[in-house]
Coordinates of C-alpha atoms in Angstrom, one line a residue:
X1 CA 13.8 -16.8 -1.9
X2 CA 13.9 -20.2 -3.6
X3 CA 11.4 -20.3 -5.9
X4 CA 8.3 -20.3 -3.9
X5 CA 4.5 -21.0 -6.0
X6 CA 2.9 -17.7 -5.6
X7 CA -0.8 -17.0 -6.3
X8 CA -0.6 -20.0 -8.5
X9 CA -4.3 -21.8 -9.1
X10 CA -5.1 -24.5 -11.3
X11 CA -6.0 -22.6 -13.9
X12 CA -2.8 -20.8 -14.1
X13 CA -0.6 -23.7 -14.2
X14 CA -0.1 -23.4 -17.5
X15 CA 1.9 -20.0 -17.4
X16 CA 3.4 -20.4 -13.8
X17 CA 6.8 -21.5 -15.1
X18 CA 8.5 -18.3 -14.5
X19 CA 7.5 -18.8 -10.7
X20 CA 9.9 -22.1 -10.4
X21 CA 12.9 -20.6 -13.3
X22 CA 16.2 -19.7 -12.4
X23 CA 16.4 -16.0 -11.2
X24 CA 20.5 -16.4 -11.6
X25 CA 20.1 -14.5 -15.1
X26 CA 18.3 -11.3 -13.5
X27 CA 20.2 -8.1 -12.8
X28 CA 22.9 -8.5 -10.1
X29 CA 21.6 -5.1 -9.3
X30 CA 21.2 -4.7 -6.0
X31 CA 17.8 -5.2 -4.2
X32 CA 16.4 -3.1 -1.0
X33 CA 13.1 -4.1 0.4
X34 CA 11.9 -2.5 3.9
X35 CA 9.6 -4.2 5.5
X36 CA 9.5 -7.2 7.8
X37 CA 10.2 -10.6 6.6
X38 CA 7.5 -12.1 8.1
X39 CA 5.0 -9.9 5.9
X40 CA 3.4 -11.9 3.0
X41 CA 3.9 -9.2 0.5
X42 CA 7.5 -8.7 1.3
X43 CA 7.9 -12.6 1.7
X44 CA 6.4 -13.1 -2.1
X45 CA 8.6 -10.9 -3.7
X46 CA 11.7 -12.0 -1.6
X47 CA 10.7 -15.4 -2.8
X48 CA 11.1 -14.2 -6.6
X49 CA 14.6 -12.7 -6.2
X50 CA 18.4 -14.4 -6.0
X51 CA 19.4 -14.5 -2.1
X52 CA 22.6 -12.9 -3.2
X53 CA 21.8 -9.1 -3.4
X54 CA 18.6 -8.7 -1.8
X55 CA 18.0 -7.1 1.5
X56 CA 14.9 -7.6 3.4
X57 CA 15.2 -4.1 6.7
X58 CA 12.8 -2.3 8.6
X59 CA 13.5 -0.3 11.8
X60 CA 12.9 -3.2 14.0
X61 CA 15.8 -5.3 12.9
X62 CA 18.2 -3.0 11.0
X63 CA 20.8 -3.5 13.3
X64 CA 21.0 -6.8 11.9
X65 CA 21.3 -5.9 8.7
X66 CA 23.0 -2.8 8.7
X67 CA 26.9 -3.8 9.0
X68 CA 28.5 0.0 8.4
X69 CA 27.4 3.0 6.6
X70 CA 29.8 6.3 6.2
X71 CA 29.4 9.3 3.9
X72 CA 30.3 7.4 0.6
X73 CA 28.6 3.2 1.0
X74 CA 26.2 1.8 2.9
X75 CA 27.5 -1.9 3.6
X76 CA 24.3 -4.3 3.9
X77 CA 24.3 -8.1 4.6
X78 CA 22.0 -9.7 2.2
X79 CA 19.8 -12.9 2.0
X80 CA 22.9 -15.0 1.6
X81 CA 24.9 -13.6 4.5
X82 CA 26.9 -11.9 2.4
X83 CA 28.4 -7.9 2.4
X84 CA 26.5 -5.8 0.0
X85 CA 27.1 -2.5 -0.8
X86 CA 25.5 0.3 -1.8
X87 CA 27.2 3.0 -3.8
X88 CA 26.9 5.0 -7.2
X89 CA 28.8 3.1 -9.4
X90 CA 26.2 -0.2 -9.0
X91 CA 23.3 1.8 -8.8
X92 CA 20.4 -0.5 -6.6
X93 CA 16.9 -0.6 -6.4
X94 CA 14.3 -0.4 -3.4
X95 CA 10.6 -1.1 -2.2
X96 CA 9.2 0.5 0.7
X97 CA 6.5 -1.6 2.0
X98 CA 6.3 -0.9 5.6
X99 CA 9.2 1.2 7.8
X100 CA 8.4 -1.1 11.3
X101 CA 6.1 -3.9 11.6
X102 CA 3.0 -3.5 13.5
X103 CA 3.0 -3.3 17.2
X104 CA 6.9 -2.7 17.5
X105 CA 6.4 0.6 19.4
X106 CA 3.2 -0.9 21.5
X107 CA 3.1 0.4 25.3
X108 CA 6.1 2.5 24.1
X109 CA 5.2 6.1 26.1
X110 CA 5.7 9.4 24.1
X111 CA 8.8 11.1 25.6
X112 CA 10.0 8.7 27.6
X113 CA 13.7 6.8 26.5
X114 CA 11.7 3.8 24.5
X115 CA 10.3 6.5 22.3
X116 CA 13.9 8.2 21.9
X117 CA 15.2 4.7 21.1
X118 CA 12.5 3.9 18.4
X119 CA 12.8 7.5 17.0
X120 CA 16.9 7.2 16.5
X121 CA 15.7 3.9 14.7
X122 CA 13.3 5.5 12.2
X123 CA 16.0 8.3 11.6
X124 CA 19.0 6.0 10.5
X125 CA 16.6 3.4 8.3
X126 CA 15.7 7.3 6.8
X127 CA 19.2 7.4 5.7
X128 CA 19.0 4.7 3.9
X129 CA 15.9 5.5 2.2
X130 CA 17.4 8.3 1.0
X131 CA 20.7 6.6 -0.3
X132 CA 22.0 7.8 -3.4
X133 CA 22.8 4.5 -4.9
X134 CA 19.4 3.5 -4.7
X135 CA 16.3 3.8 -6.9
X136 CA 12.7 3.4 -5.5
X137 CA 9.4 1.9 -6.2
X138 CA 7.9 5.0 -4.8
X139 CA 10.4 7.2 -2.7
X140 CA 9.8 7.6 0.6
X141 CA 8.8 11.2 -0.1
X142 CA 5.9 10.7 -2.4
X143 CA 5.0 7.9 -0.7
X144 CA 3.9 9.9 2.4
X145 CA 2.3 12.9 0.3
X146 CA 0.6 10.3 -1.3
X147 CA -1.4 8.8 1.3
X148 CA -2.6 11.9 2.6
X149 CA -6.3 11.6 1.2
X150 CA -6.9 15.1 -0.1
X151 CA -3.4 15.3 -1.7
X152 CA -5.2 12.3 -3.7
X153 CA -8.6 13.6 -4.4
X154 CA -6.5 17.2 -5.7
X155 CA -5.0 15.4 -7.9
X156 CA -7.8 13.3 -9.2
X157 CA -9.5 15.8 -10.1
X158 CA -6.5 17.8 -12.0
X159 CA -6.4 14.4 -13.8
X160 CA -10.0 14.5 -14.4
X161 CA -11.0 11.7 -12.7
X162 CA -14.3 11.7 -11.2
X163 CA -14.5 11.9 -7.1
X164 CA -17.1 11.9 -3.9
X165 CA -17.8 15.3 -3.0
X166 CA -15.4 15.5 0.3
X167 CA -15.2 18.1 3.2
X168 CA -13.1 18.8 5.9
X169 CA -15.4 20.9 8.7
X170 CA -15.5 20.7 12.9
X171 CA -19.4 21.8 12.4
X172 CA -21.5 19.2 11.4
X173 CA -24.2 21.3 10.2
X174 CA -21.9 22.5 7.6
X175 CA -21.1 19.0 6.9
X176 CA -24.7 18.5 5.9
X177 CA -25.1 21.8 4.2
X178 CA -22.5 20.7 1.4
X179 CA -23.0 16.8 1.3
X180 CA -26.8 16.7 2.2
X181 CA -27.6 13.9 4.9
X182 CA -26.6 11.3 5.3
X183 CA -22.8 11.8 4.7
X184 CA -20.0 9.7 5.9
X185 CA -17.0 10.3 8.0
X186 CA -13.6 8.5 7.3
X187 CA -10.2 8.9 9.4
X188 CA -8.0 11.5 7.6
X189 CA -5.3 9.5 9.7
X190 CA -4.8 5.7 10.1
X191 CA -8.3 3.7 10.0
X192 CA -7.2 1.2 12.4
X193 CA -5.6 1.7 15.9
X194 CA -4.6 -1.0 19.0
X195 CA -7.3 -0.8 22.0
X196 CA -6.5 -3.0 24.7
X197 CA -4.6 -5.5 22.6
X198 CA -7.0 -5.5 20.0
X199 CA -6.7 -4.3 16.2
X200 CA -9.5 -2.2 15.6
X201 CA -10.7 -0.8 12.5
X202 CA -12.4 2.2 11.7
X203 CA -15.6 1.4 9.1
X204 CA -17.3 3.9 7.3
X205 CA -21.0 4.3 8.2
X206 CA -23.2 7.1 7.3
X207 CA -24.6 9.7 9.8
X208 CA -26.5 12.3 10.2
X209 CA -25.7 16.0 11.4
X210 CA -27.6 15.2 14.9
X211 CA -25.1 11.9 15.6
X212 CA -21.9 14.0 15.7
X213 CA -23.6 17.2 16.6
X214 CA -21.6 17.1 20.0
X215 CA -18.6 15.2 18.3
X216 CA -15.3 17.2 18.0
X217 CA -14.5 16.6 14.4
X218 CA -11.1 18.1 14.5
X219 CA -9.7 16.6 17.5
X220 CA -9.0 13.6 15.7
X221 CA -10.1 15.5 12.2
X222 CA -12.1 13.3 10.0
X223 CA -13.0 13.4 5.9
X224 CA -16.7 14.1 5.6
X225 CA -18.1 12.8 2.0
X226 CA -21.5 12.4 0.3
X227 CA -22.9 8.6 0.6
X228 CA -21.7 6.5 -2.8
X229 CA -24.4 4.0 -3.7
X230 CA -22.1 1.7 -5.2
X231 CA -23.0 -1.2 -7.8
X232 CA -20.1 -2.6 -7.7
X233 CA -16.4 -2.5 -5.4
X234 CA -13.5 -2.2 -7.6
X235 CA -9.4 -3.0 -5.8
X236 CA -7.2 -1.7 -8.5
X237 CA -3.3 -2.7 -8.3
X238 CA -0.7 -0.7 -10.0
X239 CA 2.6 -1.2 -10.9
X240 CA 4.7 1.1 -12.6
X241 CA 3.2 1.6 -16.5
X242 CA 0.8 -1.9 -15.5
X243 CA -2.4 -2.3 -13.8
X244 CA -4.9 -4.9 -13.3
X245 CA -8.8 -4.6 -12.1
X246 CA -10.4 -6.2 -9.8
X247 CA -14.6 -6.7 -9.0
X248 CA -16.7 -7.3 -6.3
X249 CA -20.2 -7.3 -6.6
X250 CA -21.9 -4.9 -4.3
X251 CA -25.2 -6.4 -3.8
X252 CA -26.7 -7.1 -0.1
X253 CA -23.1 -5.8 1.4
X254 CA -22.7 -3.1 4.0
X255 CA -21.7 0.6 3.1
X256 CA -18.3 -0.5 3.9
X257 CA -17.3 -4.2 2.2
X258 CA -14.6 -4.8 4.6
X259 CA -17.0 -5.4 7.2
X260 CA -18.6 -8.5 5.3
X261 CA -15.7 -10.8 6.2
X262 CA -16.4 -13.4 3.0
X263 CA -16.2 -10.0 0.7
X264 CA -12.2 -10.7 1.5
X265 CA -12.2 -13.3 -1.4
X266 CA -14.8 -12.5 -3.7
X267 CA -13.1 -10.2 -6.4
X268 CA -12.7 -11.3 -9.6
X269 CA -10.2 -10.5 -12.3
X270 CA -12.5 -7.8 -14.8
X271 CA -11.7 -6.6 -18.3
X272 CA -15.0 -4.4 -18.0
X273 CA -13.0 -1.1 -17.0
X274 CA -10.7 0.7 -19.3
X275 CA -11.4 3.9 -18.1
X276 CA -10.8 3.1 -14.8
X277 CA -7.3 1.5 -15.6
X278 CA -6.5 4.4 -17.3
X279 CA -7.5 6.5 -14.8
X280 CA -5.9 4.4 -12.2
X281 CA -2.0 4.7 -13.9
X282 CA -2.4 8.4 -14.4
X283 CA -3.2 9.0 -11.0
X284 CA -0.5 6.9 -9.3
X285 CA 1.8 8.7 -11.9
X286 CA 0.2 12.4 -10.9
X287 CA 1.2 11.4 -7.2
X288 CA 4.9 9.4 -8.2
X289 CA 4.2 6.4 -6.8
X290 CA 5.1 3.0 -8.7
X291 CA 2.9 0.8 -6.8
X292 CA -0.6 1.8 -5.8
X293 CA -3.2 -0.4 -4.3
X294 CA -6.5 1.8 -5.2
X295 CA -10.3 1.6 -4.1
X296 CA -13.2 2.6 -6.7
X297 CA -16.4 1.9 -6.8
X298 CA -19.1 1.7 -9.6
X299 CA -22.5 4.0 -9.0
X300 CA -25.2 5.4 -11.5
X301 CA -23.1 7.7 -13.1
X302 CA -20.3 5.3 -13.3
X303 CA -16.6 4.9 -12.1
X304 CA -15.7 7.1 -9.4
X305 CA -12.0 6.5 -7.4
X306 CA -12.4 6.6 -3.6
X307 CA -8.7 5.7 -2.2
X308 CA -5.5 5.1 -3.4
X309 CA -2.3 3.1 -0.6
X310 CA 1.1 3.2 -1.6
X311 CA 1.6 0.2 0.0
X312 CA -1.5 -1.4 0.3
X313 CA -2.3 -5.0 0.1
X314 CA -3.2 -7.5 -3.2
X315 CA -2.3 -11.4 -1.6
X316 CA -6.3 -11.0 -1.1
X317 CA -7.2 -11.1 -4.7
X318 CA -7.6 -14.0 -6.9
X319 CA -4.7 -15.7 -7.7
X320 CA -4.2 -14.8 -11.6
X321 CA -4.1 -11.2 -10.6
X322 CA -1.8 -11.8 -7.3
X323 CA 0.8 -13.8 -10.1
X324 CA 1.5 -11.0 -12.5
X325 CA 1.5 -8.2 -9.7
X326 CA 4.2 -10.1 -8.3
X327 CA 6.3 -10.8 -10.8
X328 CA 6.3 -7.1 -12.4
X329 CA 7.4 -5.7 -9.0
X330 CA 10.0 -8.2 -8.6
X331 CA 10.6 -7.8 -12.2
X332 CA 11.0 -4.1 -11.6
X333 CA 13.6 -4.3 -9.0
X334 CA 15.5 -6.6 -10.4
X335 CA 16.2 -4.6 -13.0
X336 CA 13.7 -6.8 -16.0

């Protein structure tokens, strides 16, 4: 938290100044962010805010932070060391970026006392969440309605915004009865998991009814949608009443861009999407959520949204879109 160049390239130089000013004149509000401090995104807007008064918790180091709570204060210890506490009269604001960091609870076994331990953990950083002398980003309630998928794609479409025809079926001929073949399938859950020590993610590919024929599709139930020919990849970044559009050209790449590792840093900053700004702030505001990271894509008949993370990530995108991100969500919880 002392003043660190974020997302800064040389042709931004000329408007990075607020990056390296004093942040003594922001709101002594306090400042809640959970997630770990060894996350980029949290460590960029930690960087942006005054030691005194911020908090950086998540489950797996809370009782570090956490010096006493009772029915009327939470008593924190901020960046500085020092006590800060939470209570109505100095109302505070949060970010909820990530409740535990990944892998805390690996080889932990469902039932057993680790699990009990962990669980307790989650329950008490819950309290907090819920404080009543704290504002939020997104509260921790929206936030998980929010990144259930069809949650999302209801609300799209009561906001008019256009969406991939999407089922929900454990019979694959159904499947291909209302999307027509081939369709895709997408985790309705996480789309990456641990296997052996190893992060794996879960691309979309598109199939045919005969593929998944003998597949239970509601074991581990899966979104079936119709294939999107896409012209162009679109990351859209919200932040409260602010967004900011991002392209990637969809030429020669797989179904799924994420698998094309140099597609990581190709997005450029775009001005060619109104509409899909507009769309983009009316659905985060439909679903309460004052950060959104959101996925769109570009076909034929134009902009169509395809995903939307409440806490998703934006360090990947070009560096004068990264810069005003940040500061508006620092901005935002310092009280600016």
């Amino acid at each position: 938290m002392n003043g660190l160049k974020v997302g800064v390239g040389p042709a931004d130089e000329d408007r990075s100044g607020w990056l390296l000013e004093s942040v003594t004149n922001l709101s002594a509000r306090p400042v809640v962010i959970v997630g770990s401090p060894f996350d980029p995104h949290v460590r960029v807007i930690a960087d942006l805010l005054p030691t005194r008064g911020t908090v950086v918790i998540d489950a797996s180091r809370q009782h570090e932070v956490l010096r006493w709570l009772d029915l009327r204060q939470t008593a924190l210890i901020d960046a500085a060391g020092e006590v800060l506490k939470l209570e109505s009269g100095c109302p505070g604001r949060g970010w909820l970026r990530r409740l535990a960091p990944a892998g805390w609870d690996r080889g932990v076994a469902l039932g057993g006392h680790a699990a009990a331990v962990l669980s307790s953990r989650l329950s008490l950083l819950a309290t907090l969440l819920r404080d009543p002398g704290l504002s939020w980003v997104t509260s921790v309630d929206a936030l998980y309605a929010a990144e259930n998928k069809l949650v999302q794609y209801r609300a799209a479409l009561q906001e008019g915004v256009r969406v991939p025809s999407t089922m929900v079926s454990g019979s694959a001929s159904d499947l291909a009865d209302g999307l027509g073949e081939p369709f895709v399938l997408k985790p309705f859950g996480p789309g990456n998991f641990e296997d052996e020590g190893h992060q794996q993610v879960v691309h979309v590919h598109a199939v045919h009814a005969a593929d998944v024929a003998e597949v239970e599709l509601l074991d581990a139930p899966f979104i079936a949608q119709q294939v999107v020919h896409a012209h162009k990849h679109l990351r859209v970044v919200t932040v409260q009443d602010h967004a900011w559009v991002t392209e990637l050209d969809a030429t020669g790449l797989p179904l799924d861009w994420r698998e094309h590792a140099p597609a990581h840093h190709a997005f450029t900053a775009s001005a060619c999407w109104p509409e899909v700004e507009s769309g983009a702030l009316q659905l985060a505001a439909a679903l309460h959520v004052g950060f959104s990271s959101q996925d769109w894509v570009v076909d034929n008949d134009g902009p169509l949204f395809l995903d939307l993370n409440p806490g998703g990530q934006w360090l990947f995108l070009p560096d004068r879109v990264t810069t005003p991100i940040a500061r508006a969500l620092a901005g935002w919880l310092a009280g600016s």
